[in-house]
XYZ file of C-alpha atoms in Angstrom:
425
model
C -2.133 32.358 11.432
C -5.690 32.985 10.234
C -8.205 32.348 13.011
C -11.092 29.881 12.732
C -14.430 30.877 14.263
C -17.347 28.474 14.758
C -20.549 30.434 14.243
C -22.263 28.524 17.054
C -19.785 29.897 19.589
C -19.242 33.348 18.082
C -20.480 36.778 19.007
C -21.821 38.986 16.208
C -18.905 41.353 16.795
C -16.460 38.514 16.042
C -17.951 38.206 12.587
C -18.346 41.867 11.682
C -15.284 43.479 13.224
C -12.981 45.076 10.696
C -9.948 45.768 12.841
C -8.870 48.932 11.076
C -7.048 51.618 13.027
C -6.650 54.910 11.226
C -3.478 56.868 11.786
C -3.956 59.642 14.302
C -3.829 63.215 13.109
C -4.691 62.394 9.498
C -7.385 65.067 9.192
C -5.095 67.813 10.494
C -2.316 66.805 8.101
C -4.689 66.664 5.141
C -6.265 69.996 6.063
C -2.838 71.664 5.991
C -2.027 70.059 2.629
C -5.306 71.232 1.118
C -4.766 74.790 2.334
C -1.207 74.853 0.977
C -2.230 73.585 -2.467
C -5.126 76.042 -2.609
C -2.780 78.938 -1.806
C 0.376 77.921 -3.694
C -0.703 75.649 -6.546
C 2.115 73.973 -8.492
C 4.753 75.185 -6.047
C 3.094 73.206 -3.252
C 2.745 70.132 -5.488
C 6.476 70.150 -6.281
C 7.369 70.516 -2.610
C 5.172 67.564 -1.634
C 6.501 65.482 -4.519
C 10.050 66.005 -3.263
C 9.002 65.245 0.312
C 6.865 62.144 -0.315
C 8.069 60.760 -3.665
C 11.725 61.729 -3.593
C 11.548 63.650 -6.887
C 10.665 67.137 -8.017
C 9.542 67.096 -11.666
C 9.934 70.494 -13.293
C 7.089 69.753 -15.683
C 4.183 68.282 -13.738
C 2.348 67.347 -16.921
C 3.382 64.153 -18.678
C 4.344 64.995 -22.260
C 3.034 63.249 -25.344
C 6.602 62.155 -26.064
C 6.761 60.351 -22.698
C 3.482 58.578 -23.435
C 4.452 57.570 -26.976
C 7.863 56.338 -25.835
C 6.326 54.189 -23.103
C 3.835 52.711 -25.563
C 6.457 51.940 -28.209
C 8.823 50.273 -25.744
C 6.270 48.345 -23.726
C 5.989 44.562 -24.041
C 3.587 43.886 -26.930
C 1.879 41.034 -25.097
C 1.016 43.443 -22.296
C -0.331 46.002 -24.778
C -2.516 43.266 -26.250
C -3.708 42.348 -22.750
C -4.647 45.975 -22.053
C -6.572 46.108 -25.339
C -8.449 42.901 -24.425
C -9.331 44.340 -21.041
C -10.500 47.582 -22.652
C -12.732 45.674 -25.064
C -14.394 43.720 -22.247
C -14.746 46.700 -19.920
C -16.207 48.810 -22.727
C -18.708 46.102 -23.733
C -19.926 45.683 -20.153
C -20.228 49.378 -19.322
C -21.790 50.336 -22.644
C -24.869 48.386 -21.512
C -25.228 50.870 -18.642
C -25.841 53.835 -20.955
C -29.324 55.228 -20.750
C -31.124 58.110 -22.336
C -33.516 60.609 -20.818
C -37.272 60.463 -21.196
C -40.162 62.753 -22.137
C -43.798 62.512 -21.056
C -46.210 64.305 -23.415
C -49.830 63.198 -23.354
C -51.123 66.134 -25.397
C -52.746 67.893 -22.421
C -50.481 70.928 -22.494
C -48.019 69.395 -20.034
C -44.560 68.172 -20.964
C -42.260 66.654 -18.343
C -38.999 64.875 -18.797
C -35.449 64.150 -17.788
C -32.271 64.869 -19.696
C -28.917 63.213 -19.037
C -25.721 65.236 -19.447
C -22.132 64.023 -19.070
C -20.019 65.602 -16.332
C -17.617 67.930 -18.115
C -14.286 67.348 -16.303
C -13.373 64.302 -14.243
C -10.219 63.687 -12.223
C -8.949 60.125 -11.790
C -6.662 59.212 -8.915
C -4.345 56.260 -9.631
C -2.295 55.025 -6.651
C 1.443 54.409 -6.823
C 3.983 53.514 -4.180
C 4.191 49.790 -3.379
C 2.476 48.699 -6.617
C 1.411 49.943 -10.053
C -2.255 49.829 -11.066
C -2.912 50.117 -14.817
C -6.193 48.290 -14.177
C -7.366 51.278 -12.115
C -6.761 53.534 -15.111
C -8.957 51.391 -17.352
C -11.729 50.865 -14.799
C -12.096 54.582 -14.089
C -11.435 56.143 -17.484
C -13.437 53.825 -19.752
C -16.859 54.394 -18.101
C -16.130 58.129 -18.195
C -15.380 57.954 -21.923
C -18.565 55.977 -22.571
C -20.575 58.541 -20.596
C -19.195 61.328 -22.799
C -16.953 63.130 -20.293
C -15.217 65.922 -22.206
C -11.912 65.959 -20.264
C -10.291 63.245 -18.127
C -7.391 64.358 -15.912
C -5.333 61.622 -14.274
C -3.122 62.209 -11.239
C -0.580 59.628 -10.067
C 2.659 59.860 -8.050
C 6.009 59.724 -9.888
C 8.949 57.498 -8.968
C 12.236 58.841 -7.553
C 13.374 59.716 -11.084
C 10.248 61.786 -11.652
C 8.705 59.275 -14.079
C 5.367 57.515 -14.275
C 5.488 53.708 -14.738
C 5.243 52.621 -18.368
C 2.247 50.370 -17.660
C 0.270 53.338 -16.292
C 1.084 55.533 -19.304
C 0.114 52.779 -21.756
C -3.179 52.140 -19.982
C -3.923 55.879 -20.007
C -3.231 56.096 -23.742
C -5.457 53.093 -24.486
C -8.264 54.325 -22.226
C -8.249 57.835 -23.702
C -7.027 59.913 -20.738
C -6.531 63.538 -21.824
C -4.056 64.882 -19.249
C -1.653 63.082 -16.894
C -0.193 64.879 -13.877
C 2.833 63.719 -11.870
C 1.458 64.160 -8.388
C -0.144 61.910 -5.789
C -1.500 61.869 -2.262
C -3.901 64.332 -0.660
C -2.157 67.137 -2.568
C -3.274 65.615 -5.889
C -6.884 65.508 -4.714
C -6.656 69.134 -3.596
C -5.163 70.143 -6.958
C -8.080 68.534 -8.795
C -10.581 70.208 -6.494
C -9.168 73.754 -6.770
C -7.110 73.658 -9.962
C -3.499 74.860 -10.239
C -1.292 76.257 -13.004
C -0.795 72.706 -14.369
C -3.870 70.869 -13.081
C -7.309 71.638 -14.514
C -10.075 71.933 -11.928
C -12.297 68.844 -12.018
C -16.017 68.567 -11.341
C -15.682 65.063 -9.905
C -12.832 62.952 -8.488
C -12.826 59.155 -8.670
C -10.362 56.404 -7.870
C -8.922 54.659 -4.795
C -6.067 55.725 -2.555
C -4.598 55.482 0.930
C -6.095 57.006 4.068
C -4.746 60.476 3.179
C -6.324 60.359 -0.281
C -9.620 59.082 1.114
C -9.645 61.773 3.793
C -8.933 64.508 1.245
C -11.802 63.279 -0.925
C -14.149 63.305 2.044
C -13.065 66.787 3.148
C -13.404 68.256 -0.355
C -16.757 66.654 -1.159
C -19.175 69.470 -1.875
C -16.595 71.566 -3.670
C -16.352 68.605 -6.043
C -18.255 65.354 -6.312
C -16.549 62.053 -5.471
C -17.271 58.421 -6.265
C -16.955 56.895 -2.782
C -14.719 56.736 0.279
C -12.861 53.513 -0.418
C -11.489 51.535 2.495
C -8.986 48.656 2.460
C -9.575 45.759 0.041
C -11.868 42.917 1.106
C -12.747 39.432 -0.066
C -15.228 36.916 1.298
C -15.158 33.397 -0.112
C -18.295 31.308 0.451
C -17.226 27.705 -0.127
C -18.558 24.202 0.421
C -16.537 21.134 1.369
C -15.883 20.116 -2.243
C -13.628 23.113 -2.913
C -9.901 22.783 -3.435
C -8.285 24.363 -0.346
C -5.286 25.519 -2.395
C -7.558 27.532 -4.679
C -9.463 29.054 -1.757
C -6.224 30.000 0.038
C -4.837 31.588 -3.129
C -8.003 33.640 -3.579
C -7.868 34.902 0.007
C -4.201 35.835 -0.362
C -4.930 37.691 -3.611
C -6.578 40.389 -1.506
C -4.362 40.082 1.571
C -1.320 41.112 -0.488
C -2.929 44.469 -1.318
C -2.572 46.097 2.045
C -1.845 45.293 5.682
C -5.366 46.532 6.440
C -6.998 44.269 3.830
C -9.587 41.747 4.957
C -9.776 38.120 3.751
C -12.641 35.953 5.044
C -13.710 32.388 4.302
C -17.227 31.245 5.209
C -17.767 27.506 4.854
C -20.026 24.704 6.090
C -17.039 22.331 6.269
C -14.718 22.185 9.274
C -12.367 19.991 7.214
C -12.082 22.645 4.506
C -11.510 25.329 7.161
C -8.562 23.447 8.646
C -7.140 22.611 5.201
C -7.349 26.237 4.035
C -5.705 27.445 7.241
C -2.775 25.097 6.552
C -2.663 25.987 2.861
C -2.428 29.709 3.626
C 0.618 29.000 5.782
C 2.160 26.989 2.946
C 1.535 29.667 0.290
C 2.454 32.774 2.286
C 6.256 32.298 2.092
C 5.956 32.023 -1.701
C 4.647 35.573 -2.059
C 6.941 38.531 -2.856
C 4.598 40.635 -0.682
C 4.624 38.097 2.148
C 5.030 40.664 4.939
C 1.976 42.652 3.820
C -0.150 39.543 3.287
C 0.958 38.026 6.606
C -0.075 41.109 8.563
C -3.431 41.238 6.767
C -4.149 37.550 7.382
C -3.084 37.556 11.028
C -4.866 40.799 11.891
C -8.019 40.875 9.770
C -8.348 37.390 8.271
C -10.834 34.849 9.564
C -12.488 31.550 8.673
C -16.097 31.249 9.804
C -17.691 27.814 10.031
C -21.433 28.026 9.346
C -24.028 25.326 9.937
C -24.902 25.265 6.214
C -24.624 27.364 3.059
C -27.923 29.128 3.735
C -26.464 30.482 6.962
C -23.268 31.223 5.038
C -25.219 33.515 2.718
C -26.763 35.262 5.736
C -23.285 35.884 7.149
C -22.094 37.218 3.788
C -25.076 39.574 3.598
C -24.298 40.836 7.095
C -20.631 41.472 6.291
C -21.478 43.008 2.862
C -18.036 42.408 1.338
C -16.390 44.283 -1.504
C -15.725 40.999 -3.361
C -17.813 37.863 -2.817
C -16.781 34.526 -4.326
C -19.471 31.838 -4.330
C -17.378 28.682 -4.730
C -20.044 25.996 -5.026
C -21.178 23.709 -7.845
C -24.546 25.469 -8.332
C -23.806 29.143 -7.600
C -26.818 30.528 -9.470
C -29.080 28.785 -6.936
C -27.700 31.185 -4.311
C -27.445 34.352 -6.439
C -30.906 35.749 -5.654
C -30.313 35.246 -1.938
C -27.239 37.468 -1.979
C -28.291 41.003 -1.089
C -25.115 42.829 -0.109
C -21.909 42.560 -2.122
C -19.904 44.880 -4.334
C -19.131 42.286 -6.992
C -20.119 38.596 -7.052
C -17.945 35.860 -8.554
C -19.908 32.708 -9.286
C -18.539 29.164 -9.333
C -15.145 27.608 -8.786
C -13.508 29.092 -11.887
C -14.103 32.808 -11.311
C -11.307 34.067 -9.047
C -11.556 37.673 -7.936
C -8.518 38.572 -10.055
C -10.618 37.861 -13.152
C -12.762 40.866 -12.254
C -9.793 42.979 -11.238
C -8.304 42.939 -14.705
C -10.113 41.455 -17.656
C -13.710 40.304 -17.439
C -15.495 43.671 -17.799
C -17.407 44.536 -14.590
C -15.875 47.413 -12.678
C -13.418 46.746 -9.876
C -13.989 50.067 -8.086
C -16.350 48.733 -5.438
C -17.984 49.681 -2.121
C -15.985 48.589 0.947
C -16.353 48.516 4.740
C -19.938 47.267 4.592
C -21.150 50.080 2.334
C -22.302 47.475 -0.211
C -25.484 47.499 1.878
C -26.397 50.819 0.267
C -23.978 51.634 -2.556
C -22.865 50.242 -5.897
C -19.793 49.671 -8.083
C -18.460 52.524 -10.198
C -20.473 52.768 -13.403
C -21.380 55.030 -16.313
C -24.004 56.581 -14.009
C -21.192 58.057 -11.923
C -20.098 60.219 -14.850
C -23.434 61.755 -15.807
C -25.915 64.052 -14.141
C -29.671 64.226 -14.564
C -31.830 67.320 -14.997
C -35.609 67.317 -14.979
C -37.593 69.697 -17.170
C -41.201 70.879 -17.145
C -43.517 72.772 -19.516
C -47.170 73.832 -18.918
C -49.493 75.785 -21.141
C -51.590 78.531 -19.558
C -54.636 76.298 -19.681
C -52.826 73.405 -18.012
C -51.525 75.653 -15.224
C -55.004 77.072 -14.693
C -56.357 73.615 -13.905
C -53.964 73.114 -10.996
C -53.278 76.650 -9.702
C -55.744 76.347 -6.816
C -54.080 73.139 -5.656
C -50.690 74.882 -5.761
C -52.094 77.722 -3.627
C -53.613 75.246 -1.138
C -50.372 73.284 -0.851
C -48.305 76.465 -0.449
C -50.595 77.842 2.252
C -50.331 74.602 4.248
C -46.550 75.025 4.201
C -46.770 78.689 5.163
C -45.170 79.803 1.909
C -47.791 82.125 0.469
C -45.456 83.633 -2.125
C -45.144 80.179 -3.664
C -48.888 80.023 -4.204
C -49.090 83.607 -5.396
C -46.515 82.906 -8.126
C -49.089 80.590 -9.722
C -52.269 82.555 -8.878
C -50.951 85.932 -10.131
C -50.969 84.667 -13.692
C -54.779 84.457 -13.605
C -55.640 87.723 -11.884
C -57.646 90.179 -13.981
């Protein structure tokens, strides 16, 4: 059963603790996988596919025929839903596009910044206990808007060596260029080094389990990554007027993701806290993923009773959740007070699932408290910025002595000389 904590009697550690225990030996396992993929390429990928996925696809690349067949046979209502999601995601992320700038005041100095799309991006899409076409859309669409030239998607196959139809349809709609039947840390390694079938990527994005996250962390520097994503999180900030059934359903929407997921309610109403606790127990047996959700709720779930909503916001800012629902009648009155959250859902009619699938904002979000210093995936993640500088001889002459002075103070005389030499007779 989810525990109830009264803030007046709680230690700070009771509020912040994310009881997540990583499997021992993960780094050593991932290190071996990376080395094997680097040395043996496709051969290693096929061996790991047989070991972890129960299949060994001869052709690691999904063919156009497989994609077209999935699209033609998929439920048309689902295709329409994917198209609606694409439209909303595109409209939201298109607003994030920005151009470079140029400063030229006619004094012989030109300075500026140019923005260039990353050339090749790898997208990791999890498989296993669930299928995530939403992850395809959320990662590929911002990359397309940014102008990424090639998008390579990796995702684990089923025991028959196939990729779920929903994933293939989402990839087709989002404009993914290449789809590879491989998952896990080996897929991340393949994107980082390249193999016979997998193009080498410049950046890898997308969520995954602890092995995927560890591989991304270990390979950062050889390639760029978006973030190290931890288990899913939700914090619901609710007053006493909320429907406890709705609040319980929203908490369970994240608890069903993963046994390590975290679902937290912060409320100023003891009555709501007790009602939500009971409602969670009523709804849990109705879920197909009851075992996963039960473990998440019992291990990492909590209900925190605050003295008022102002204190509730302070608690939310301290926890810095991935998803924050503000379930009050006047949510915009609290919006400016919220400092740390990946994505904010305002009012009583904006469940977190709305953002997961359809509304438009990205669902790839900072977890584990990293919302204190990082942001959701965006178009910015798929571009790079270069500064540029131009000086005429006259303009350089006006500042050369300052360059020499600065360089001498740093003990780097050759720096200063590189400017001064241009004016020696």
